[in-house]
Every structure is written in C-alpha cells, then in structure tokens.
Coordinates of C-alpha atoms in Angstrom, one line a residue:
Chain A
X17 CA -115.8 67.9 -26.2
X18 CA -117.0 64.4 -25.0
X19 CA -113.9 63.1 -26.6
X20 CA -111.8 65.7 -24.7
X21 CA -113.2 64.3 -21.5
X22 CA -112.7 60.9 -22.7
X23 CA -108.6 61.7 -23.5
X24 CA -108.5 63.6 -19.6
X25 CA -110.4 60.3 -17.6
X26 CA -108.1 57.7 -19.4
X27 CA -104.7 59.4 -18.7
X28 CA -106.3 59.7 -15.1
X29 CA -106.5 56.0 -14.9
X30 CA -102.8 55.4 -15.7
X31 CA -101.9 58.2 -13.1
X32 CA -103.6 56.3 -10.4
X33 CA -102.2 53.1 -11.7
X34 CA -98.7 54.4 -10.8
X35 CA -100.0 54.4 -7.2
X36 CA -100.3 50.7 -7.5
X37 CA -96.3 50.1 -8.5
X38 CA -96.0 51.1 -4.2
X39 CA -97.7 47.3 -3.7
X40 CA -94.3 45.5 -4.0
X41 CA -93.0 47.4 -0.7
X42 CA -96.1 46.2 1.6
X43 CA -94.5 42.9 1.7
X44 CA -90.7 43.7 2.4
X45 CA -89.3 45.7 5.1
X46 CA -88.1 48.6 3.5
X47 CA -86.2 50.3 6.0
X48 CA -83.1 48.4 6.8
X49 CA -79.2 49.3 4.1
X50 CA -79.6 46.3 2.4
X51 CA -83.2 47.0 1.4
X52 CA -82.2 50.2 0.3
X53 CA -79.4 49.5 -1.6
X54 CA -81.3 46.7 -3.6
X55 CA -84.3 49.4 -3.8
X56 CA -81.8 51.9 -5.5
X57 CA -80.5 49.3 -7.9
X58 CA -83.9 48.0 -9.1
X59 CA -84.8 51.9 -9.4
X60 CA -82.3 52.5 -11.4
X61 CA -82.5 49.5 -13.7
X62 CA -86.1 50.6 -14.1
X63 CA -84.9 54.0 -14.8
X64 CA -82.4 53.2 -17.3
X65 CA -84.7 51.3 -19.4
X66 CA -87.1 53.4 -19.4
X67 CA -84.8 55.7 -20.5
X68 CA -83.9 53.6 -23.5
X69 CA -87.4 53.0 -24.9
X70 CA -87.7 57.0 -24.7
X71 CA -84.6 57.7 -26.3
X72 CA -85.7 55.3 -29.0
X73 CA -89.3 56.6 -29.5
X74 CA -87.6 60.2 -29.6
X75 CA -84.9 59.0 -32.2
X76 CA -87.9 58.4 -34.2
X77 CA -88.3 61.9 -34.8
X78 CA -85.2 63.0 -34.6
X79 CA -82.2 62.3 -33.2
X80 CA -80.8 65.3 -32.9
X81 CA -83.3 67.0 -31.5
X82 CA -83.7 63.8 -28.7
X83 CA -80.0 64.0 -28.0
X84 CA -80.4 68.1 -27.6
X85 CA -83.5 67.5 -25.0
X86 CA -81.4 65.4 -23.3
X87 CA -78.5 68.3 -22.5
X88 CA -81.3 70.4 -21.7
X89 CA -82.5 67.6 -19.2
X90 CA -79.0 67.0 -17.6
X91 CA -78.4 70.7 -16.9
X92 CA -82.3 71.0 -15.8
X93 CA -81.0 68.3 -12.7
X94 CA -77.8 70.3 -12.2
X95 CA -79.6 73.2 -11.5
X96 CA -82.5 71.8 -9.3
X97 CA -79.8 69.9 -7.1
X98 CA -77.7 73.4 -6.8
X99 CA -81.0 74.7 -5.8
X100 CA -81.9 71.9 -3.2
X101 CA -78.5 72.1 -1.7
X102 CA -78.9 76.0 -1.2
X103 CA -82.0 75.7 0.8
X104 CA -82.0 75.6 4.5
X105 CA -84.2 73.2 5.5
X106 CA -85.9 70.3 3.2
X107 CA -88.7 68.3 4.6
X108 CA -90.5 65.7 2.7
X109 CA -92.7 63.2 3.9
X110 CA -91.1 63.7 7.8
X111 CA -87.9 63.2 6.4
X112 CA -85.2 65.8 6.6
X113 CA -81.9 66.5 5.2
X114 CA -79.7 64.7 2.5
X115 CA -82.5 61.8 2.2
X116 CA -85.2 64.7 1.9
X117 CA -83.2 66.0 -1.1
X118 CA -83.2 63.0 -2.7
X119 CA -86.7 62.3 -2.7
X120 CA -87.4 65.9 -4.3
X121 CA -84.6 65.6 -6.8
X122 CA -86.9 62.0 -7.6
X123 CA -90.2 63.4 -7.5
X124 CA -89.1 66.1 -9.9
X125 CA -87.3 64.3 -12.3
X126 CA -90.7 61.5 -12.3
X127 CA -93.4 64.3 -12.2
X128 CA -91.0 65.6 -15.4
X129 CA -90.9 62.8 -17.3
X130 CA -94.5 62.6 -17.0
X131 CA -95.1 66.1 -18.6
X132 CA -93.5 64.1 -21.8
X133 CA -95.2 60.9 -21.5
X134 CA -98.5 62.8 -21.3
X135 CA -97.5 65.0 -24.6
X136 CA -96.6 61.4 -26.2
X137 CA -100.3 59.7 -24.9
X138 CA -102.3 62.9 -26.5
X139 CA -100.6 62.7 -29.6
X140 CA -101.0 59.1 -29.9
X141 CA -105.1 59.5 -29.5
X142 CA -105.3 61.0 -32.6
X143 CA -105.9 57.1 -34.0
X144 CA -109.7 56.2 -32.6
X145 CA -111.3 54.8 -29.7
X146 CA -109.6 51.3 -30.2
X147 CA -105.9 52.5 -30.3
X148 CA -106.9 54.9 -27.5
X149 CA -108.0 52.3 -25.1
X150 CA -104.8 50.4 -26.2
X151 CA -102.3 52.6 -25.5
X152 CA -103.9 54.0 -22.2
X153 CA -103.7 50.3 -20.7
X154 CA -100.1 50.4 -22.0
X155 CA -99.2 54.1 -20.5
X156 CA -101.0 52.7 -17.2
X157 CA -99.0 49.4 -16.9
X158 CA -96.1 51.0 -17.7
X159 CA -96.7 53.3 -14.9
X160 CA -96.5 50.4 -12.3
X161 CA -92.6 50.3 -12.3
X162 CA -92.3 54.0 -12.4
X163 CA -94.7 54.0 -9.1
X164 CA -91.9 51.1 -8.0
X165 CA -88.9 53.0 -8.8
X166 CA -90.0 56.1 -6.6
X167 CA -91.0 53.7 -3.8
X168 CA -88.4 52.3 -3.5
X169 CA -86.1 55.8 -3.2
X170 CA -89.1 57.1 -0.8
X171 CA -89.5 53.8 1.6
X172 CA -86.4 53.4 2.8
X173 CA -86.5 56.9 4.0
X174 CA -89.2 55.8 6.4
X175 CA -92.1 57.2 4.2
X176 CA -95.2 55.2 5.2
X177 CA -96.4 52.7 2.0
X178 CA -99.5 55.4 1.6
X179 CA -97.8 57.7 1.2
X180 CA -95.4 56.3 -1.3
X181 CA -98.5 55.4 -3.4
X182 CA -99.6 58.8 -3.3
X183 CA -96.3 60.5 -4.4
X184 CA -95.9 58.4 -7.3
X185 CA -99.9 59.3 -8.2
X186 CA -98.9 63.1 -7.8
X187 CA -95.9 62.5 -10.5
X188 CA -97.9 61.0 -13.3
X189 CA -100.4 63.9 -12.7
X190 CA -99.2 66.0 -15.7
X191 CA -100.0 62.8 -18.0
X192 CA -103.5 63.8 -18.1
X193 CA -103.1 67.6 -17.5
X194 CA -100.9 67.4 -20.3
X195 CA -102.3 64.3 -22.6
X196 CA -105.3 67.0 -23.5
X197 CA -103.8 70.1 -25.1
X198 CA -101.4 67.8 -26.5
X199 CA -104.5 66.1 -28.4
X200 CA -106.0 69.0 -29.1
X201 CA -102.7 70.6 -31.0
X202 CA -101.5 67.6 -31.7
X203 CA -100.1 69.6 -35.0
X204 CA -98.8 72.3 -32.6
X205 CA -97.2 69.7 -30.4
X206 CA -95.4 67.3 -32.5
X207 CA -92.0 68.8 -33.0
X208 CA -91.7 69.3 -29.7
X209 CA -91.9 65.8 -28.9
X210 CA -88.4 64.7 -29.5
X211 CA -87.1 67.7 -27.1
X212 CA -89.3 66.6 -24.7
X213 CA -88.7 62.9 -24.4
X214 CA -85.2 63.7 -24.5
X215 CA -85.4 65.6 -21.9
X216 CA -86.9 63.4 -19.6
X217 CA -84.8 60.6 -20.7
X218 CA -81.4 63.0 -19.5
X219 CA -82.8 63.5 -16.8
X220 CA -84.1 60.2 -15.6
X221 CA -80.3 58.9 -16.3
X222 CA -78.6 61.9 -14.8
X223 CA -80.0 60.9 -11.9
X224 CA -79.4 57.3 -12.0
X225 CA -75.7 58.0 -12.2
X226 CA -75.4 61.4 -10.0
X227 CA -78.1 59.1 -7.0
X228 CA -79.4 56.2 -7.5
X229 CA -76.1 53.6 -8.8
X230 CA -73.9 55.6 -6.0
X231 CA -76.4 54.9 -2.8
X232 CA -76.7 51.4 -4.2
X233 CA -73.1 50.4 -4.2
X234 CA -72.5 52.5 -0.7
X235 CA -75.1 50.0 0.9
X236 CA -75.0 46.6 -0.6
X237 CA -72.5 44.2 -2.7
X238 CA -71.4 44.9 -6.0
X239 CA -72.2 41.8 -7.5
X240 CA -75.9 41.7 -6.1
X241 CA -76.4 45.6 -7.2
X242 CA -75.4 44.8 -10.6
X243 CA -77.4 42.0 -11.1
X244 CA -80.3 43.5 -10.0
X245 CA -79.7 47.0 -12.2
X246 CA -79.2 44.3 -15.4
X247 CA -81.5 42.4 -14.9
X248 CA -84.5 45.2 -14.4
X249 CA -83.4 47.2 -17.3
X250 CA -83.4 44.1 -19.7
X251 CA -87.0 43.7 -18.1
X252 CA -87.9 47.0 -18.8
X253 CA -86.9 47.3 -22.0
X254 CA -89.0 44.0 -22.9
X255 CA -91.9 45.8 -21.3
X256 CA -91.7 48.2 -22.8
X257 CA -91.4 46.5 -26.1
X258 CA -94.5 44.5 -25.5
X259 CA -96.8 47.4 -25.2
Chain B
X27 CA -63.8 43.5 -49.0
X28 CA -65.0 40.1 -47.5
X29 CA -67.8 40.0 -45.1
X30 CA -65.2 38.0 -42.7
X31 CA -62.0 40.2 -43.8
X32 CA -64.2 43.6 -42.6
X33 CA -64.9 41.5 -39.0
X34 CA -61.5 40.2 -39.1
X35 CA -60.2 44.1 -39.6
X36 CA -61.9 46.1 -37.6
X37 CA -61.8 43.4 -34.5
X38 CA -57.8 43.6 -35.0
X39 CA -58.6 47.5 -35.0
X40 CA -60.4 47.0 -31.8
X41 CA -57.5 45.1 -29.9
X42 CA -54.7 47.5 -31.3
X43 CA -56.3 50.7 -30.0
X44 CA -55.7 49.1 -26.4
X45 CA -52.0 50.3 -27.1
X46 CA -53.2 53.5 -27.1
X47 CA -54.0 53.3 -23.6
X48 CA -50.0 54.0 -22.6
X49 CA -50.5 57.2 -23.7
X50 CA -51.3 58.9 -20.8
X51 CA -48.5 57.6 -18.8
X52 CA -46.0 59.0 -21.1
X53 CA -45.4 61.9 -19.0
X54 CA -43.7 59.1 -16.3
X55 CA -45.8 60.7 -13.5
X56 CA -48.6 58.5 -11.9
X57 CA -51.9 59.7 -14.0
X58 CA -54.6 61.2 -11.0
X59 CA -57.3 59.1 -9.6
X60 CA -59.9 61.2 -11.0
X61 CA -58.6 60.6 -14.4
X62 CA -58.7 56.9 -13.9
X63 CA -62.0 57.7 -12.6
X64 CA -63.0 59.4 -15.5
X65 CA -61.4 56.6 -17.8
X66 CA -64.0 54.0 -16.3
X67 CA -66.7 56.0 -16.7
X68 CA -65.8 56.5 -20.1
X69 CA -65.6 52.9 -20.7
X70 CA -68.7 52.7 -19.0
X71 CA -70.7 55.1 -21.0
X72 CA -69.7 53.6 -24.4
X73 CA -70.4 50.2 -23.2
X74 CA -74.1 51.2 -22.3
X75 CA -74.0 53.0 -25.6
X76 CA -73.1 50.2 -27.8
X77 CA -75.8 48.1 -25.4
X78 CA -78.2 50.3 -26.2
X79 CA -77.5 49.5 -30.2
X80 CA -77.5 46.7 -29.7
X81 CA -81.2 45.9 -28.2
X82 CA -82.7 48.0 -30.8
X83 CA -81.3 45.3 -33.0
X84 CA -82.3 42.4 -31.0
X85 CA -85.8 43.6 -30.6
X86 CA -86.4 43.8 -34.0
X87 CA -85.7 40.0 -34.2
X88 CA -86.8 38.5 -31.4
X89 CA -87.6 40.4 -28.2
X90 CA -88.0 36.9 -25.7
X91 CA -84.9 36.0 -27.3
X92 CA -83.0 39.0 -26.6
X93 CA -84.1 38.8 -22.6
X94 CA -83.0 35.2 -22.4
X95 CA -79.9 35.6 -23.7
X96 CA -79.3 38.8 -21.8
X97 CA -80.0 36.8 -18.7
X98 CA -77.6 34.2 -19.9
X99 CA -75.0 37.3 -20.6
X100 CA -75.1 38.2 -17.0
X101 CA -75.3 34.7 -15.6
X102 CA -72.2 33.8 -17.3
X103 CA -70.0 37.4 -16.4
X104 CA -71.1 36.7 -12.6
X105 CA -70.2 32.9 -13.1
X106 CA -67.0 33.4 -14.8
X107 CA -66.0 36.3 -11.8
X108 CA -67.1 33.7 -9.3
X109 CA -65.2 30.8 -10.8
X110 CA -61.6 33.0 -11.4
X111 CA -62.2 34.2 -7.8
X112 CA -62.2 37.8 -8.8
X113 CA -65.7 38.7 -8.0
X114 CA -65.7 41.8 -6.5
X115 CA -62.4 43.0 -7.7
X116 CA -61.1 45.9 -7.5
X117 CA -59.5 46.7 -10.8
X118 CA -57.6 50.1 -9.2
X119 CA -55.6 49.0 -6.2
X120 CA -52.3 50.6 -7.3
X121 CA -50.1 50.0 -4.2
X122 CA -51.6 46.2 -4.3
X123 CA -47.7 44.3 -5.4
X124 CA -48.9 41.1 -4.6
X125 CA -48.3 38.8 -8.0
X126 CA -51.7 37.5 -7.6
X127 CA -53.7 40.6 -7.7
X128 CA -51.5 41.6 -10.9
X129 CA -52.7 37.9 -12.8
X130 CA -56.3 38.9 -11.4
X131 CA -56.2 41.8 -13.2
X132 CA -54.8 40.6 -16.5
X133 CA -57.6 37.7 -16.3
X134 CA -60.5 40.2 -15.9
X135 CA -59.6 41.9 -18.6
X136 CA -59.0 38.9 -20.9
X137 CA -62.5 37.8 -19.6
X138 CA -64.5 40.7 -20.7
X139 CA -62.2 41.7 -23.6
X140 CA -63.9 38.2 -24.5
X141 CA -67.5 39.5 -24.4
X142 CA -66.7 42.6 -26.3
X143 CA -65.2 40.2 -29.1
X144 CA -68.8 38.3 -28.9
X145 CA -70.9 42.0 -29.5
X146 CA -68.7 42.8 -32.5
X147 CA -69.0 39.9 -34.2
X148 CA -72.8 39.6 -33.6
X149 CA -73.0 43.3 -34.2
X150 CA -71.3 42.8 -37.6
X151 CA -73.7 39.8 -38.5
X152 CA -76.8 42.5 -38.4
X153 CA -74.8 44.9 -41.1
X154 CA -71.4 45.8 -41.5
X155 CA -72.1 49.3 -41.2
X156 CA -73.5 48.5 -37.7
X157 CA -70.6 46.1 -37.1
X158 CA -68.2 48.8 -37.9
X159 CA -69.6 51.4 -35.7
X160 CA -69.8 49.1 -32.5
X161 CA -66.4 47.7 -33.6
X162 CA -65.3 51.5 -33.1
X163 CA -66.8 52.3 -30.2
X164 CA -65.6 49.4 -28.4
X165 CA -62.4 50.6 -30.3
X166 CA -62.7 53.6 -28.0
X167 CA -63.6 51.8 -25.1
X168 CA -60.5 49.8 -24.9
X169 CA -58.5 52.6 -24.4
X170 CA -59.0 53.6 -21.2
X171 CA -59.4 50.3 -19.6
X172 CA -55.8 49.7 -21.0
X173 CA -54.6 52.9 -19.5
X174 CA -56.0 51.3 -16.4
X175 CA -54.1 48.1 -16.5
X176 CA -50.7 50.0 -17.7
X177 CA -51.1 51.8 -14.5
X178 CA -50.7 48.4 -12.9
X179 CA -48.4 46.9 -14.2
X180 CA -45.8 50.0 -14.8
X181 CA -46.7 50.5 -11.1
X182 CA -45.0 46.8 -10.7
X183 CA -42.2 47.9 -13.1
X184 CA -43.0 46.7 -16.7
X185 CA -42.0 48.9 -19.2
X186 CA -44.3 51.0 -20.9
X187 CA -43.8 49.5 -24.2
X188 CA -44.2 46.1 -22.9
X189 CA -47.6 47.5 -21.0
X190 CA -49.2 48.0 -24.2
X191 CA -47.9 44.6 -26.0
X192 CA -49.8 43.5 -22.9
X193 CA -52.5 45.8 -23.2
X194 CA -53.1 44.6 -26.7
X195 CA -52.3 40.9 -26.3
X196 CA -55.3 40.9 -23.5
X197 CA -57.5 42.1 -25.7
X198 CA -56.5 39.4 -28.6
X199 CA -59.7 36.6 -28.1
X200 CA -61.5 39.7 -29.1
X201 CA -60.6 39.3 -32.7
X202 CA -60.9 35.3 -32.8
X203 CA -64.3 35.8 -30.7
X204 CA -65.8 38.3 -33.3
X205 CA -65.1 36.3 -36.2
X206 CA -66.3 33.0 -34.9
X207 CA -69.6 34.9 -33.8
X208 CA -70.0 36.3 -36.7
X209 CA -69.5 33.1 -38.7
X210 CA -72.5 31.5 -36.7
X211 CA -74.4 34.3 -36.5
X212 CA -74.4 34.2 -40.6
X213 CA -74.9 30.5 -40.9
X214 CA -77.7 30.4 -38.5
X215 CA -79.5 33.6 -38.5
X216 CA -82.0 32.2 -35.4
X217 CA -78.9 32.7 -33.5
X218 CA -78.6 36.1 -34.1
X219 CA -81.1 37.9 -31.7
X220 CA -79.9 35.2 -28.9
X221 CA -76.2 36.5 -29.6
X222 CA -77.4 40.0 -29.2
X223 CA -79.1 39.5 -26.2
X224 CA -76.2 37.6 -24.1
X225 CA -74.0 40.4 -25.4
X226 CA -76.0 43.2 -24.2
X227 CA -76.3 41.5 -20.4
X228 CA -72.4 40.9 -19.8
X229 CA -72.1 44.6 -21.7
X230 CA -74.5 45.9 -19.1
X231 CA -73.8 43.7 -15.9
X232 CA -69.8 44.7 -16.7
X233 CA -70.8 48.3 -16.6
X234 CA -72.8 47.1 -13.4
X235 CA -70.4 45.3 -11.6
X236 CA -67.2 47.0 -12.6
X237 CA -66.7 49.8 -14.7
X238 CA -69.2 52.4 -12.1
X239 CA -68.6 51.1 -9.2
X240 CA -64.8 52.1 -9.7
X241 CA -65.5 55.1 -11.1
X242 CA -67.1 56.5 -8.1
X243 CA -64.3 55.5 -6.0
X244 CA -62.2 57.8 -7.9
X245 CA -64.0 60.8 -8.8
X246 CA -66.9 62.9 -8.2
X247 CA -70.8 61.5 -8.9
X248 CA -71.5 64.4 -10.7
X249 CA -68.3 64.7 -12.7
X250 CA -68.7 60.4 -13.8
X251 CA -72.7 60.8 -14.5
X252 CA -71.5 63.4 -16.9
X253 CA -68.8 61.8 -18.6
X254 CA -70.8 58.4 -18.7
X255 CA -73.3 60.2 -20.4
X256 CA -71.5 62.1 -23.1
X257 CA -70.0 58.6 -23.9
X258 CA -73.6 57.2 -24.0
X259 CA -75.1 60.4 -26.2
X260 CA -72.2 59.9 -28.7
X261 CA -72.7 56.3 -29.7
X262 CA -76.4 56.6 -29.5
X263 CA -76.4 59.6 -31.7
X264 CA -73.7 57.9 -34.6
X265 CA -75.5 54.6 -34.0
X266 CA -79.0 56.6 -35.5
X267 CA -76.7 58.5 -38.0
X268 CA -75.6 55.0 -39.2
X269 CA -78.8 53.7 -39.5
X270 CA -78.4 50.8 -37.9
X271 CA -81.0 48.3 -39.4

C-alpha cells in the first residue's frame, strides 16, 4: 500500500511540473498574429516529436497494434471536432467560438495522451525505487514542453498565464490517476499499451495537421513557421532521447 | 549484387519513378486543385515517414550528432532558398507564364531532389534493406511532386513526354548524391549519424516550408491531415516490418 502511495505522489509531481512549461509565455506578449503563429509552430514541432518517441516506444511492442491505436486516435479527433462544431455555444477560459474549439479539441487530445503516458509510468515502476525516481524526473521534465505546447494554443486566445498553467496541470491529471492501476495490473495492462500510445500519438498528429500547422502558416511566414516546427521537433526528439 | 550497384540501382529507380508523375495528366484535362493538394500532402507524409526512419537510425549512433546535423539540414534548405531567390515559393501558381517562375520551379526541385539523393545514400550506408525501403518510399514521393511540375510546364506548352524526361532529369543528382553519400558514409562510419541528421532537417524543414503549406492552399485541412498521415503510417509501419537496424 505505501508503495501504491508512493507510485500516486510521484506521477503528481510530474502533473504539476506540466504547469511549469506555461513559464516561457510570462516573458512574451502572447496576444498579438505573429505570436500566435510562432506559438502554433513551436506546438506543433513539440507535438510531432513527441509523437515520434511514442510511436517508437509503441513499435516496441508491436507495430501493428501502435499503427492500429493510431486509426482509432484519428477517428477519436474526427468525432470530438464533429461534436464541438455541433454545439451552440463553446466557452473556455472567456473565450468563445472558433478559438474556444480549439482549445477543447487541445485539452482533449493533451489530457488523452496523458491517460497513455500514465499507463506507460505505472508499468515502468515495476523496476524499484531507483528506476522509479528516474523515470518520474524524466515523465516530469518531459511534461514542461507539453505544458508549453498547450500555452501557447491557450495564450494567444487571451487566456491569463494562470490559467494556462492550470489547464496544462488538469491534462496530465490522468498520469497519476492512471500510473496506479496500471502498476498494480501491470500484467493486465501491458498489451494494451501499444494501442494506447498509438492512440495518443494519432491523435496528437491529427491535430497538428487538421489545427496547429494551418493557424501557423495563416498568421506568420513560411519560412519562419518551418524553422521553428524543425527545429522543435529535432529538439524534442533529442529530449526525449536523453531521458 | 555490389553494395554500390544496389545504391546505384535503386537511386536510378528513385529518379525514373518521377516519369510516373505524367500520369495523371493523360486524360489532357487540367488535374483539380485538390488533387494537387492531395499530391503534396502525399509527398509530405512520406517525407516525415522516411524522417522518422531515419532518426531512429541516427539515435542509435549518435544522438548530439543527429541534432547538429539536423540543424545544419535545415540551415542549408533555408540558405540554398534564400540564395536562388525562391524562398517562399509557391510551387502551384499554374496561370504564373512568366519564364522566370518556370526556371524557379525546375531549380527547387533540382534542389531538394538533391537532399533526397543525400537520405538514400546515407540510409543505404545503415543497411541495404533499410536503404532499399527509403529508396522506395522516396521512390513514391517523387511521383507526385513530378505530377506537380508536369502541371507547369504542360500548362506552358511542353509536351507530356518531354514533362517527364524533365521530370526525371530533375531528379538525376539524386542518383550521383546517393552513391557519393554512401561511399563516405562506408569509408568513415563517424559520418554516418551526422549524414542522417542533416538529412532528416532538410526532409523535415521541406515538408515545413513547402510541401504543407501548399497543400492547404489546395484542399481541405482535414482531407491533407489524413492523407499526410496514411503516407506517414505506411512507411513507419514497413520501416518496423524491415527491421531497420
């Protein structure tokens, strides 16, 4: 049981450390085009590689079964933005309309993808105290540019910066409600895995292409988007590499 | 068959497919936007695919190496477009006669057929098996970015069969590039994850700077997300089949 609690206060600590990826935006105005556009580009650089390093961890169960997740997550978008565009009246954050949208598409897909991040920490704690501390710092610093990716689709809506930091906390939330059964039937819970990070990995990319790269390239140069899409996927990825 | 002979093949393979790209133009009827549309994102996806590969092989060898060269990838794509004057080009503008705008596009395409030549042959030097499966899906890739420049240059009056002799002869440095990449790569294996890296950023920034922000000037968001991905899901999926080292 202690070690239960120990598995629930750890993934806490890298949900709140998601709440620290908002930090970048207390230092730039995040409200005017250009701002946004470079905002969507670095999200979705982040996005994309983040992608890749799931994709590759779920290819290391199976590839099939990754690939399969990741249909499920593409048509698990489709059908939230069908759903979004069908209801009246979205508010989020005192935004409204087409930007309101957006920001719930984001938070769903993020909270989402946290679901399988959480399965993958609980599995991964079946190695000891040392290895648990080890990959909790890693799941926690790797949360930083997921809590900078949904800033910066949330700020230049005009969400306030504390408020940013809290959404991104609320989306890793299901790493620690999740990283506990997932220890616990660990057995139960591995085959699942590949579905799962595929699914999150679809998703995440889905929405790069369907939101993220399209606002970008409405609101800013081409050349300056892509740079800033490469180069934060190629930063990513090493990130993710060195954890 | 020799190491070299395989690159030397399947490179030539690579640049012959562009004559393919004619194919939809046969019908004499000016193909639809969204189909152009779709042909860029379908370029697009199969680029990020064989990017994709092509990290997981860098990694394994070098991560630092892979992110400097990357950065030198992209670097050199934006320095090259800057240099040539054709950053920012717009690779679709049909109704654009001017004789400039048809060498602009010709050059772009020789420029990046030049970085695909560079991923084959460094993809070749991490295993042939490897090699051969980027090889192909670049291969696949070159099709519809020669169906895009047929467009142009039928639109201007050349023939169809002389658009693909074009089509192809643009993509030629490919085959020279892959075999003198791979031919370092071999010598001096420390190369190797540095070669992958640069290819993977001018793969990528391409995609970036090019191939998407066409496509969604010609068709639907949702309709290029999901084509892009397909393309993506395919070469990841055979990439893992192959067992790429």
């Amino acid at each position: 049981m202690n070690e239960t609690l120990i598995v629930f206060i750890y993934a806490m600590i890298t949900a709140v450390a998601t709440g620290a990826g908002a930090l970048p935006f207390a230092f730039l105005d995040g409200l005017s085009p250009r701002v946004a556009s470079y905002a969507n580009a670095l999200a979705a650089g982040l996005m994309l590689g983040a992608s890749f390093g799931l994709v590759a961890e779920g290819t290391e169960y199976g590839s099939a079964q990754t690939v399969a997740g990741g249909v499920a997550g593409v048509l698990f978008i489709l059908a939230t933005q069908r759903w979004l565009s069908g209801q009246d009246e979205i508010s989020f954050g005192g935004v409204r309309g087409a930007g309101a949208r957006q920001m719930v598409l984001m938070m769903v897909v993020m909270t989402v993808h946290s679901f399988s991040e959480g399965v993958a920490v609980g599995v991964s704690f079946g190695g000891g105290a040392a290895l648990a501390t080890v990959i909790t710092v890693a799941i926690a610093v790797h949360n930083i540019p997921e809590g900078l990716a949904i800033t910066a689709v949330l700020r230049p809506q005009g969400v306030s910066l504390p408020k940013c930091a809290g959404w991104s906390i609320v989306s890793s939330l299901p790493q620690p409600l999740m990283a506990v059964p997932a220890f616990l039937f660990v057995e139960a819970v591995r085959p699942a895995l590949p579905y799962g990070l595929g699914f999150a990995a679809g998703a995440m990319v889905f929405m790069v292409l369907v939101e993220l790269l399209p606002e970008a390239y409405d609101q800013g140069p081409r050349p300056a988007v892509a740079i800033l899409a490469s180069v934060s996927i190629i930063a990513m990825v090493l990130f993710q590499h060195y954890l | 068959m020799d190491a070299t002979l395989t690159v030397l093949f399947y490179s030539s393979v690579a640049a012959l497919m562009a004559g393919l790209g004619v194919v939809p133009l046969l019908s004499g009827r000016r193909p639809p936007l969204r189909l152009i549309g779709w042909a860029n994102a379908l370029a697009a996806g199969l680029m990020l695919g064989v990017a994709y590969a092509l990290v997981r092989a860098g990694l394994e060898r070098g991560a630092l190496a892979v992110g400097l060269g990357a950065l030198g990838g992209i670097a050199l794509v934006f320095l090259s477009h800057r240099a040539t004057g054709t950053a920012g080009l717009e690779i679709n503008r049909m109704d654009d006669v001017r004789p400039e705008y048809g060498y602009q596009v010709i050059l772009v395409n020789v420029l990046h057929a030049a970085h695909e030549g560079i991923a084959i042959g460094v993809a070749m030097a991490v295993s042939l098996p490897f090699g051969i499966l980027m090889a192909l899906a670049l291969a696949v890739h070159n099709i519809p970015e020669a169906t895009i420049l047929s467009s142009i240059v039928t639109n201007r009056g050349l023939r169809l069969g002389n658009a693909a002799l074009l089509a192809i002869a643009t993509n030629l440095n490919q085959v020279l590039l892959a075999v003198v990449m791979f031919a370092v790569a071999v010598a001096a294996p420390a190369v190797l994850p540095w070669a992958l890296g640069f290819a993977v950023g001018a793969l990528i920034y391409l995609v970036m700077v090019e191939l998407l922000p066409e496509s969604y000037r010609e068709a639907g968001h949702t309709s290029i997300a999901l084509v892009t991905l397909v393309a993506m899901g395919m070469v990841v999926l055979l990439q893992d089949r192959a067992q790429g080292p």
